[in-house]
Short mmCIF file of C-alpha atoms in Angstrom, two decimals:
data_model
loop_
_atom_site.label_atom_id
_atom_site.label_comp_id
_atom_site.label_asym_id
_atom_site.label_seq_id
_atom_site.Cartn_x
_atom_site.Cartn_y
_atom_site.Cartn_z
CA UNK A 107 135.31 224.77 171.31
CA UNK A 108 133.24 221.32 170.91
CA UNK A 109 136.40 219.52 171.26
CA UNK A 110 137.10 221.30 174.37
CA UNK A 111 133.78 220.64 175.81
CA UNK A 112 134.10 216.94 174.81
CA UNK A 113 137.32 216.53 176.86
CA UNK A 114 135.97 218.35 179.51
CA UNK A 115 132.88 215.95 179.85
CA UNK A 116 135.41 213.04 179.22
CA UNK A 117 137.28 214.24 182.22
CA UNK A 118 134.40 214.29 184.25
CA UNK A 119 133.63 210.69 183.51
CA UNK A 120 136.89 209.70 183.96
CA UNK A 121 137.21 211.15 187.34
CA UNK A 122 133.90 209.51 188.07
CA UNK A 123 135.20 206.15 187.08
CA UNK A 124 137.71 206.57 189.46
CA UNK A 125 135.34 206.56 192.34
CA UNK A 126 134.21 202.99 191.20
CA UNK A 127 136.86 200.79 191.39
CA UNK A 128 135.21 197.23 190.78
CA UNK A 129 131.77 196.08 189.49
CA UNK A 130 130.21 192.72 188.58
CA UNK A 131 129.08 191.79 185.14
CA UNK A 132 125.28 191.96 184.97
CA UNK A 133 124.70 191.50 181.36
CA UNK A 134 126.62 191.19 177.97
CA UNK A 135 127.22 194.27 176.09
CA UNK A 136 127.37 195.35 172.88
CA UNK A 137 129.14 198.27 171.36
CA UNK A 138 127.70 200.55 168.93
CA UNK A 139 130.23 202.81 167.07
CA UNK A 140 128.99 205.11 164.64
CA UNK A 141 130.37 208.61 162.94
CA UNK A 142 129.01 211.69 165.14
CA UNK A 143 125.42 212.04 166.11
CA UNK A 144 125.21 215.70 164.86
CA UNK A 145 123.93 213.87 161.47
CA UNK A 146 120.53 212.56 162.57
CA UNK A 147 121.15 209.39 160.23
CA UNK A 148 123.62 208.11 162.59
CA UNK A 149 121.97 208.82 165.42
CA UNK A 150 118.74 207.16 164.37
CA UNK A 151 121.29 204.08 163.40
CA UNK A 152 122.55 204.34 167.27
CA UNK A 153 119.02 204.68 168.77
CA UNK A 154 117.67 201.75 166.76
CA UNK A 155 120.95 199.30 167.29
CA UNK A 156 120.66 200.59 171.17
CA UNK A 157 116.56 200.21 171.45
CA UNK A 158 116.88 196.75 169.95
CA UNK A 159 120.04 195.50 172.11
CA UNK A 160 118.02 196.47 175.29
CA UNK A 161 115.14 194.50 173.84
CA UNK A 162 117.14 191.57 173.80
CA UNK A 163 118.76 191.96 177.18
CA UNK A 164 122.19 193.61 176.30
CA UNK A 165 123.71 196.70 177.71
CA UNK A 166 125.29 198.97 175.22
CA UNK A 167 128.11 200.98 174.68
CA UNK A 168 127.55 204.04 172.51
CA UNK A 169 130.38 205.66 170.80
CA UNK A 170 131.30 207.84 168.03
CA UNK A 171 134.65 208.07 165.82
CA UNK A 172 133.86 211.44 163.98
CA UNK A 173 134.90 209.99 160.76
CA UNK A 174 138.21 209.50 162.20
CA UNK A 175 140.08 206.32 161.63
CA UNK A 176 142.71 206.61 164.44
CA UNK A 177 139.78 207.58 166.83
CA UNK A 178 138.03 204.67 165.44
CA UNK A 179 140.82 202.47 166.16
CA UNK A 180 140.95 203.67 169.80
CA UNK A 181 137.25 202.87 170.37
CA UNK A 182 137.71 199.51 169.29
CA UNK A 183 140.47 199.16 171.82
CA UNK A 184 138.11 200.58 174.24
CA UNK A 185 135.23 198.05 173.40
CA UNK A 186 137.84 195.05 173.21
CA UNK A 187 139.21 196.00 176.62
CA UNK A 188 135.51 196.20 177.77
CA UNK A 189 134.94 192.95 176.74
CA UNK A 190 131.77 193.43 174.79
CA UNK A 191 130.35 190.39 173.06
CA UNK A 192 129.66 192.15 169.80
CA UNK A 193 130.24 195.48 167.91
CA UNK A 194 128.04 197.27 165.64
CA UNK A 195 129.69 199.48 163.23
CA UNK A 196 129.15 202.12 160.84
CA UNK A 197 132.75 202.66 159.82
CA UNK A 198 135.16 205.47 159.48
CA UNK A 199 136.69 204.45 156.09
CA UNK A 200 136.29 201.22 153.64
CA UNK A 201 139.96 200.74 153.66
CA UNK A 202 141.22 201.98 156.93
CA UNK A 203 138.51 200.20 158.85
CA UNK A 204 139.74 196.88 157.89
CA UNK A 205 142.58 196.82 160.59
CA UNK A 206 140.23 197.66 163.52
CA UNK A 207 137.50 194.76 162.49
CA UNK A 208 140.30 192.22 162.28
CA UNK A 209 141.84 193.38 165.57
CA UNK A 210 138.54 192.64 167.24
CA UNK A 211 138.02 189.31 165.53
CA UNK A 212 141.51 188.11 166.53
CA UNK A 213 140.15 188.73 169.96
CA UNK A 214 137.21 186.58 169.40
CA UNK A 215 134.57 189.83 169.04
CA UNK A 216 132.43 189.80 165.95
CA UNK A 217 131.76 193.00 164.20
CA UNK A 218 128.46 193.46 162.45
CA UNK A 219 128.95 196.49 159.74
CA UNK A 220 126.00 198.55 158.85
CA UNK A 221 125.65 201.53 156.08
CA UNK A 222 129.09 201.56 154.98
CA UNK A 223 131.22 198.65 153.47
CA UNK A 224 134.64 197.89 154.12
CA UNK A 225 136.76 196.55 151.30
CA UNK A 226 137.69 193.19 152.93
CA UNK A 227 135.27 190.32 153.03
CA UNK A 228 135.59 187.69 155.89
CA UNK A 229 136.53 189.97 158.32
CA UNK A 230 133.25 191.28 159.76
CA UNK A 231 130.48 188.53 160.02
CA UNK A 232 127.70 190.85 158.32
CA UNK A 233 127.91 193.98 156.23
CA UNK A 234 124.29 195.32 155.83
CA UNK A 235 124.40 198.22 153.74
CA UNK A 236 121.62 200.05 151.66
CA UNK A 237 121.47 199.33 148.26
CA UNK A 238 122.74 202.82 147.42
CA UNK A 239 122.75 202.11 143.67
CA UNK A 240 119.40 200.96 143.55
CA UNK A 241 118.27 204.32 145.66
CA UNK A 242 120.64 206.83 143.58
CA UNK A 243 118.91 205.38 140.48
CA UNK A 244 115.28 206.28 141.98
CA UNK A 245 116.54 209.57 142.94
CA UNK A 246 117.99 210.18 139.50
CA UNK A 247 114.87 209.02 137.71
CA UNK A 248 113.05 211.45 139.65
CA UNK A 249 115.70 214.33 139.41
CA UNK A 250 115.50 213.55 135.54
CA UNK A 251 111.58 213.94 135.59
CA UNK A 252 111.85 217.07 137.75
CA UNK A 253 114.13 218.58 135.42
CA UNK A 254 112.07 217.90 132.22
CA UNK A 255 115.00 215.61 131.19
CA UNK A 256 117.11 218.90 130.24
CA UNK A 257 119.07 221.67 131.64
CA UNK A 258 122.28 222.47 133.47
CA UNK A 259 123.01 221.01 136.99
CA UNK A 260 125.38 220.23 139.38
CA UNK A 261 126.46 217.35 141.89
CA UNK A 262 127.25 217.49 145.43
CA UNK A 263 129.62 214.28 146.38
CA UNK A 264 130.21 212.86 149.53
CA UNK A 265 133.57 212.07 151.47
CA UNK A 266 135.78 210.19 148.91
CA UNK A 267 136.81 207.59 151.57
CA UNK A 268 133.33 206.25 151.92
CA UNK A 269 132.14 203.88 149.42
CA UNK A 270 129.08 205.37 149.44
CA UNK A 271 129.98 208.55 148.15
CA UNK A 272 131.24 206.91 144.83
CA UNK A 273 128.27 204.38 144.62
CA UNK A 274 125.58 207.20 144.74
CA UNK A 275 127.40 209.31 142.15
CA UNK A 276 127.67 206.07 139.69
CA UNK A 277 123.87 205.42 140.28
CA UNK A 278 123.18 208.85 139.30
CA UNK A 279 125.00 209.02 136.24
CA UNK A 280 124.01 205.79 135.09
CA UNK A 281 120.62 207.05 134.97
CA UNK A 282 121.30 210.88 134.14
CA UNK A 283 123.98 210.51 131.27
CA UNK A 284 121.33 208.62 129.32
CA UNK A 285 119.80 212.27 128.70
CA UNK A 286 121.98 214.19 126.46
CA UNK A 287 120.00 217.44 127.11
CA UNK A 288 120.98 217.10 130.93
CA UNK A 289 124.46 218.86 131.33
CA UNK A 290 126.72 218.72 134.47
CA UNK A 291 128.10 221.87 135.07
CA UNK A 292 129.84 221.19 138.22
CA UNK A 293 130.68 218.01 140.50
CA UNK A 294 132.30 218.79 144.05
CA UNK A 295 132.67 217.22 147.21
CA UNK A 296 131.42 218.69 150.31
CA UNK A 297 132.27 215.87 152.76
CA UNK A 298 128.79 215.04 153.45
CA UNK A 299 128.73 218.38 155.32
CA UNK A 300 125.96 220.94 155.38
CA UNK A 301 128.41 223.82 155.83
CA UNK A 302 130.59 222.69 153.36
CA UNK A 303 128.01 222.27 151.02
CA UNK A 304 126.53 225.81 151.77
CA UNK A 305 129.74 227.08 150.67
CA UNK A 306 130.30 225.23 147.61
CA UNK A 307 126.88 225.94 146.48
CA UNK A 308 127.57 229.44 146.72
CA UNK A 309 130.58 229.61 144.42
CA UNK A 310 128.92 227.16 142.17
CA UNK A 311 125.79 229.52 141.77
CA UNK A 312 128.32 232.31 141.22
CA UNK A 313 130.18 230.36 138.36
CA UNK A 314 127.02 228.94 136.88
CA UNK A 315 123.98 231.19 137.34
CA UNK A 316 121.94 229.45 134.66
CA UNK A 317 121.87 226.46 136.87
CA UNK A 318 118.47 224.42 137.18
CA UNK A 319 119.07 221.60 139.50
CA UNK A 320 121.49 220.13 142.33
CA UNK A 321 121.91 216.61 143.17
CA UNK A 322 123.33 215.66 146.47
CA UNK A 323 124.92 212.57 147.91
CA UNK A 324 123.08 212.90 151.10
CA UNK A 325 120.46 215.20 152.93
CA UNK A 326 123.04 217.12 155.08
CA UNK A 327 124.55 218.39 151.65
CA UNK A 328 121.31 218.91 150.05
CA UNK A 329 120.10 220.98 153.29
CA UNK A 330 123.21 223.24 152.90
CA UNK A 331 122.87 223.63 149.13
CA UNK A 332 119.24 224.55 149.31
CA UNK A 333 119.92 227.15 152.24
CA UNK A 334 122.54 228.82 150.05
CA UNK A 335 120.28 228.69 147.05
CA UNK A 336 117.38 230.33 149.48
CA UNK A 337 119.89 233.17 150.62
CA UNK A 338 120.55 233.71 146.74
CA UNK A 339 116.99 234.25 146.19
CA UNK A 340 117.11 230.90 143.97
CA UNK A 341 114.40 228.80 145.49
CA UNK A 342 113.56 227.68 141.76
CA UNK A 343 116.75 225.57 141.54
CA UNK A 344 115.50 221.91 141.86
CA UNK A 345 117.43 219.97 144.90
CA UNK A 346 117.32 216.20 145.43
CA UNK A 347 118.99 214.54 148.46
CA UNK A 348 119.43 211.27 149.62
CA UNK A 349 119.08 209.58 153.30
CA UNK A 350 115.42 210.46 153.96
CA UNK A 351 115.97 212.69 157.13
CA UNK A 352 113.34 214.60 158.98
CA UNK A 353 114.69 217.60 158.26
CA UNK A 354 114.65 217.23 154.32
CA UNK A 355 111.12 215.58 154.80
CA UNK A 356 110.09 218.91 156.34
CA UNK A 357 111.48 221.03 153.36
CA UNK A 358 109.74 218.80 150.97
CA UNK A 359 106.19 219.24 152.73
CA UNK A 360 107.20 223.02 152.64
CA UNK A 361 108.05 222.99 148.88
CA UNK A 362 111.85 223.34 149.45
CA UNK A 363 113.98 220.47 148.35
CA UNK A 364 112.00 218.19 146.03
CA UNK A 365 112.79 214.50 146.87
CA UNK A 366 115.08 212.22 148.57
CA UNK A 367 115.87 208.77 149.23
CA UNK A 368 115.00 206.73 152.27
CA UNK A 369 117.83 204.47 153.72
CA UNK A 370 116.16 202.20 156.23
CA UNK A 371 118.72 203.11 158.77
CA UNK A 372 116.70 202.43 161.99
CA UNK A 373 115.84 198.94 161.05
CA UNK A 374 119.17 198.31 159.22
CA UNK A 375 120.65 198.92 162.71
CA UNK A 376 117.92 196.72 164.34
CA UNK A 377 118.76 193.99 162.00
CA UNK A 378 122.63 194.13 162.81
CA UNK A 379 121.94 193.68 166.24
CA UNK A 380 119.45 190.56 165.95
CA UNK A 381 122.16 189.06 163.70
CA UNK A 382 124.87 189.80 166.51
CA UNK A 383 122.39 188.24 168.89
CA UNK A 384 121.69 185.24 166.77
CA UNK A 385 125.81 184.81 166.32
CA UNK A 386 126.54 185.27 169.95
CA UNK A 387 123.86 182.56 170.95
CA UNK A 388 124.83 180.05 167.90
CA UNK A 389 128.00 181.10 166.56
CA UNK A 390 126.23 181.66 163.12
CA UNK A 391 123.95 184.45 161.50
CA UNK A 392 122.94 181.61 158.85
CA UNK A 393 123.09 184.50 156.31
CA UNK A 394 125.59 185.59 153.89
CA UNK A 395 128.03 188.21 154.98
CA UNK A 396 127.08 191.02 152.35
CA UNK A 397 123.42 192.15 152.50
CA UNK A 398 121.49 194.61 150.40
CA UNK A 399 118.51 196.80 151.91
CA UNK A 400 116.27 198.48 149.42
CA UNK A 401 115.78 202.29 149.36
CA UNK A 402 112.55 204.26 148.79
CA UNK A 403 112.03 207.42 147.27
CA UNK A 404 110.59 210.12 149.15
CA UNK A 405 108.67 212.99 147.61
CA UNK A 406 105.72 215.06 148.08
CA UNK A 407 103.59 212.08 147.98
CA UNK A 408 104.77 210.11 150.77
CA UNK A 409 106.81 212.74 152.74
CA UNK A 410 104.00 212.74 155.70
CA UNK A 411 104.78 209.09 156.43
CA UNK A 412 108.37 209.55 156.87
CA UNK A 413 109.77 209.57 160.48
CA UNK A 414 113.16 208.89 161.88
CA UNK A 415 114.29 207.15 158.98
CA UNK A 416 111.50 204.94 158.76
CA UNK A 417 108.28 204.78 156.49
CA UNK A 418 104.75 204.17 157.99
CA UNK A 419 102.31 202.32 155.96
CA UNK B 165 124.89 197.96 184.55
CA UNK B 166 125.50 201.49 184.75
CA UNK B 167 128.79 201.10 186.30
CA UNK B 168 129.87 199.44 183.43
CA UNK B 169 128.95 201.88 181.28
CA UNK B 170 130.71 204.47 183.37
CA UNK B 171 133.76 202.39 183.40
CA UNK B 172 133.65 201.80 179.83
CA UNK B 173 133.27 205.63 179.33
CA UNK B 174 136.31 206.27 181.67
CA UNK B 175 138.51 203.85 179.98
CA UNK B 176 137.62 205.36 176.56
CA UNK B 177 138.10 208.81 178.00
CA UNK B 178 141.58 207.96 179.08
CA UNK B 179 142.34 206.42 175.65
CA UNK B 180 141.06 209.65 173.82
CA UNK B 181 143.36 211.82 176.00
CA UNK B 182 146.40 209.70 175.55
CA UNK B 183 145.60 209.80 171.93
CA UNK B 184 145.42 213.74 171.83
CA UNK B 185 148.14 214.02 168.92
CA UNK B 186 146.00 212.89 166.10
CA UNK B 187 147.88 212.78 162.66
CA UNK B 188 145.63 212.85 159.61
CA UNK B 189 146.62 210.47 157.30
CA UNK B 190 145.96 210.49 153.71
CA UNK B 191 144.12 207.02 153.83
CA UNK B 192 141.57 205.48 151.70
CA UNK B 193 140.15 206.77 148.42
CA UNK B 194 143.69 206.56 146.73
CA UNK B 195 143.97 202.75 146.99
CA UNK B 196 140.62 202.22 145.44
CA UNK B 197 142.06 204.28 142.65
CA UNK B 198 144.09 201.54 141.65
CA UNK B 199 140.81 199.29 141.36
CA UNK B 200 139.23 202.24 139.70
CA UNK B 201 136.80 201.99 136.51
CA UNK B 202 139.24 200.90 134.09
CA UNK B 203 140.26 197.75 136.06
CA UNK B 204 136.60 197.02 137.10
CA UNK B 205 135.16 197.45 133.70
CA UNK B 206 137.68 194.73 132.79
CA UNK B 207 137.03 192.09 135.22
CA UNK B 208 133.31 192.80 134.89
CA UNK B 209 133.52 192.18 131.03
CA UNK B 210 135.49 188.95 131.52
CA UNK B 211 132.95 187.67 134.17
CA UNK B 212 130.17 188.67 132.04
CA UNK B 213 131.73 187.10 129.03
CA UNK B 214 132.55 183.72 130.79
CA UNK B 215 129.10 183.34 132.80
CA UNK B 216 126.41 185.00 130.54
CA UNK B 217 126.04 182.46 127.90
CA UNK B 218 127.61 179.21 129.97
CA UNK B 219 125.62 179.82 133.00
CA UNK B 220 123.23 182.68 133.57
CA UNK B 221 121.11 182.12 130.43
CA UNK B 222 120.98 178.21 131.03
CA UNK B 223 120.15 178.77 134.57
CA UNK B 224 117.09 181.06 134.13
CA UNK B 225 116.01 179.12 131.27
CA UNK B 226 115.95 175.75 133.15
CA UNK B 227 114.45 177.33 136.37
CA UNK B 228 111.88 179.62 134.71
CA UNK B 229 108.39 179.50 136.00
CA UNK B 230 105.32 180.26 133.73
CA UNK B 231 104.33 183.81 134.52
CA UNK B 232 100.69 183.09 134.26
CA UNK B 233 101.40 180.20 137.33
CA UNK B 234 103.52 183.30 138.97
CA UNK B 235 100.85 186.17 138.97
CA UNK B 236 98.38 184.40 140.71
CA UNK B 237 100.49 182.89 143.29
CA UNK B 238 102.09 186.42 144.04
CA UNK B 239 98.62 187.76 144.39
CA UNK B 240 97.92 185.32 146.96
CA UNK B 241 100.87 185.41 148.83
CA UNK B 242 104.32 186.99 147.84
CA UNK B 243 106.15 185.17 150.42
CA UNK B 244 104.59 181.90 149.76
CA UNK B 245 105.05 182.39 146.09
CA UNK B 246 108.96 183.59 146.60
CA UNK B 247 109.76 180.40 148.99
CA UNK B 248 107.97 178.05 146.04
CA UNK B 249 109.57 179.88 142.90
CA UNK B 250 111.99 182.46 143.82
CA UNK B 251 115.25 183.21 145.31
CA UNK B 252 116.00 186.15 148.19
CA UNK B 253 119.29 187.35 147.77
CA UNK B 254 121.23 188.71 150.49
CA UNK B 255 118.70 188.02 153.57
CA UNK B 256 117.95 191.31 154.37
CA UNK B 257 114.90 191.88 152.50
CA UNK B 258 114.53 193.79 149.13
CA UNK B 259 111.94 191.20 147.92
CA UNK B 260 111.83 187.94 145.88
CA UNK B 261 113.64 187.45 142.52
CA UNK B 262 112.05 185.17 139.95
CA UNK B 263 113.00 183.66 136.69
CA UNK B 264 110.19 184.03 134.24
CA UNK B 265 108.97 182.55 131.08
CA UNK B 266 105.74 183.08 128.99
CA UNK B 267 103.82 183.78 125.99
CA UNK B 268 101.69 186.69 125.71
CA UNK B 269 99.99 189.34 123.39
CA UNK B 270 101.70 193.15 123.54
CA UNK B 271 98.69 195.50 124.30
CA UNK B 272 101.10 198.19 124.16
CA UNK B 273 104.57 199.31 123.27
CA UNK B 274 106.70 202.22 123.86
CA UNK B 275 109.85 202.00 121.34
CA UNK B 276 110.73 205.43 121.37
CA UNK B 277 111.90 206.12 124.98
CA UNK B 278 115.25 205.26 125.97
CA UNK B 279 113.57 202.76 128.42
CA UNK B 280 111.78 201.10 125.79
CA UNK B 281 108.97 198.71 127.12
CA UNK B 282 106.32 196.29 125.93
CA UNK B 283 102.94 195.95 127.99
CA UNK B 284 101.68 192.27 128.08
CA UNK B 285 98.49 190.68 128.82
CA UNK B 286 98.33 187.30 130.40
CA UNK B 287 94.99 187.00 131.46
CA UNK B 288 93.06 187.81 128.11
CA UNK B 289 91.37 190.97 129.61
CA UNK B 290 93.00 193.54 127.14
CA UNK B 291 95.01 194.98 130.27
CA UNK B 292 98.84 195.01 130.85
CA UNK B 293 99.75 192.42 133.60
CA UNK B 294 103.44 192.95 133.06
CA UNK B 295 106.12 195.05 131.34
CA UNK B 296 108.89 193.63 129.37
CA UNK B 297 111.94 195.77 129.54
CA UNK B 298 113.57 196.33 126.01
CA UNK B 299 116.49 198.93 126.84
CA UNK B 300 118.63 200.39 126.15
CA UNK B 301 118.26 201.94 129.90
CA UNK B 302 117.10 198.76 132.14
CA UNK B 303 115.92 199.45 135.48
CA UNK B 304 116.83 197.11 138.46
CA UNK B 305 119.31 194.23 138.73
CA UNK B 306 116.86 191.35 138.18
CA UNK B 307 119.02 189.27 136.04
CA UNK B 308 121.99 189.55 138.37
CA UNK B 309 119.96 188.70 141.47
CA UNK B 310 117.88 185.92 140.12
CA UNK B 311 120.50 183.37 140.05
CA UNK B 312 122.86 182.23 142.89
CA UNK B 313 125.74 182.60 140.53
CA UNK B 314 127.05 186.19 141.53
CA UNK B 315 127.23 186.44 145.14
CA UNK B 316 127.71 190.16 146.75
CA UNK B 317 130.04 189.07 149.11
CA UNK B 318 132.67 188.23 146.61
CA UNK B 319 132.64 191.46 145.09
CA UNK B 320 135.14 193.97 146.41
CA UNK B 321 132.10 196.71 147.19
CA UNK B 322 128.89 197.68 145.94
CA UNK B 323 130.46 199.66 143.15
CA UNK B 324 131.65 196.51 141.13
CA UNK B 325 128.63 194.68 142.17
CA UNK B 326 126.37 197.53 140.45
CA UNK B 327 128.83 197.51 137.45
CA UNK B 328 127.93 193.93 137.02
CA UNK B 329 124.29 194.57 137.41
CA UNK B 330 124.30 197.13 134.49
CA UNK B 331 126.81 195.12 132.46
CA UNK B 332 124.38 191.95 132.58
CA UNK B 333 121.27 194.20 131.79
CA UNK B 334 123.33 195.76 128.70
CA UNK B 335 124.44 192.10 127.40
CA UNK B 336 120.61 191.09 128.03
CA UNK B 337 118.88 193.87 126.16
CA UNK B 338 121.44 194.39 123.59
CA UNK B 339 120.81 191.00 122.20
CA UNK B 340 117.04 191.56 121.69
CA UNK B 341 115.77 191.74 117.95
CA UNK B 342 112.64 193.84 118.07
CA UNK B 343 111.01 194.54 114.59
CA UNK B 344 111.13 197.77 113.34
CA UNK B 345 107.21 197.41 112.50
CA UNK B 346 106.56 197.74 116.13
CA UNK B 347 105.28 195.15 118.60
CA UNK B 348 101.62 196.16 119.43
CA UNK B 349 99.49 193.54 118.58
CA UNK B 350 101.95 190.81 118.17
CA UNK B 351 102.55 187.99 120.49
CA UNK B 352 106.10 187.40 122.21
CA UNK B 353 107.61 184.26 123.88
CA UNK B 354 110.37 185.05 126.26
CA UNK B 355 112.40 184.12 128.99
CA UNK B 356 113.68 186.53 131.69
CA UNK B 357 114.16 187.62 135.66
CA UNK B 358 112.14 189.70 137.61
CA UNK B 359 112.25 191.13 141.20
CA UNK B 360 108.97 191.55 143.00
CA UNK B 361 108.94 193.85 146.28
CA UNK B 362 105.19 194.08 146.78
CA UNK B 363 102.30 191.60 145.66
CA UNK B 364 100.78 194.92 144.15
CA UNK B 365 103.22 196.14 141.99
CA UNK B 366 103.50 195.35 138.07
CA UNK B 367 105.93 192.99 137.30
CA UNK B 368 108.87 194.66 135.54
CA UNK B 369 110.73 191.79 133.54
CA UNK B 370 114.09 192.01 132.04
CA UNK B 371 114.31 189.38 129.32
CA UNK B 372 117.43 187.18 128.07
CA UNK B 373 115.53 186.10 125.10
CA UNK B 374 112.54 187.28 122.89
CA UNK B 375 110.76 185.45 119.99
CA UNK B 376 108.21 187.83 118.06
CA UNK B 377 105.52 185.87 116.51
CA UNK B 378 102.85 187.42 114.36
#
């Protein structure tokens, strides 16, 4: 249904574009390509990048690849054809995205990656990612504390093709596995999805009713898991997420989900645009390609200061 | 400007429509498995073996600033202290990394916890000014990030880079000799690394060498 609607919109836009045969270039354009804005994290990225681009005098072309590498490839073709000066990308797969970024590079269009890495260096100009390992350790340390260092727990893992799913799981385990009385009874993927997490959590609950905590690879899955727990009358189960979304912030404030880890999505996207601007103007960012940004633990103490993936002082 | 957007959207729509038969490929992940835990572990072990004693410890020892010089400098202005004595890795924030050395009395120690620590007093007021991590659980990646020896860009991804951080931490604390009689009240001399993100925080130092006096 959603697809139908999107296609319909596309067709309308296509018709419109037919009415406008030619145009003059007013300003340089930066393409901003991310996963679906259904997840507020990606919307915050796109908004942050667009705001900075506008501030620096660029037009923007905001696109979503819906975590589909084929679609991403087509979006790159569009961006290249439109003659954009740079591409800001949160990619659709660490391995699968290399070719698309390379294709743009071959056409002289630099890419600046945010949030997710690709597995090859020297193709993108910048790869600015959250320090997911550091963030996961923060989340795990809080989880261990909340669990009282013991009990059965489940883990919800993100999409396998995304490096961030693996790195967060590893960060969690490097901390949690040090505590022999914390037992992992289930480790399942819910592909970053809220609805999938709801279903997965329901079945985990049936198999392991004695569960005491759930640590999740992102906030949307944490929201899905908590909804399932709530529906089953199990609000006692400790849930910890990752991302720092407003949804989870509100849940923390209401005593639902206990903690999350903020990724500075908004400022990260802005930083990528600043580096793109510098690269366009000078041919260099003056920085290393791969850059890590620290994450921050969010719990009841500081949740009130969180707004749209940024923490106020 | 708007026209351009519309045109772009139009072209995009045309492409989307023409690309309707999207074939799901079982991409990614699989390939990464070839580089999986086993392969990483071995590569990282080799890297640590060839660089830790030969490059990292000498570099940290050589560049270490005395912590009684560093602490006041950080309190005055973290960025100035960073520029004078530290190293910023990655360019995108994440604080400053310093190699540090010092001699100080231990005012408190927790050797029972898996994340064992000693609290050190540098200004003689009897209160802790810094924390020395003794492991086996070590927080952060200060050792990895304090020399320019390991560049993130040369690693496959965060996972491999994180494994290096963990391996270096393990290597560092496994070599420390902590007396069974405990540390409280004794004086320790150390060389190590620390990451500082805000001027107000208590430095959490990961030592690469530790000598325990009386």
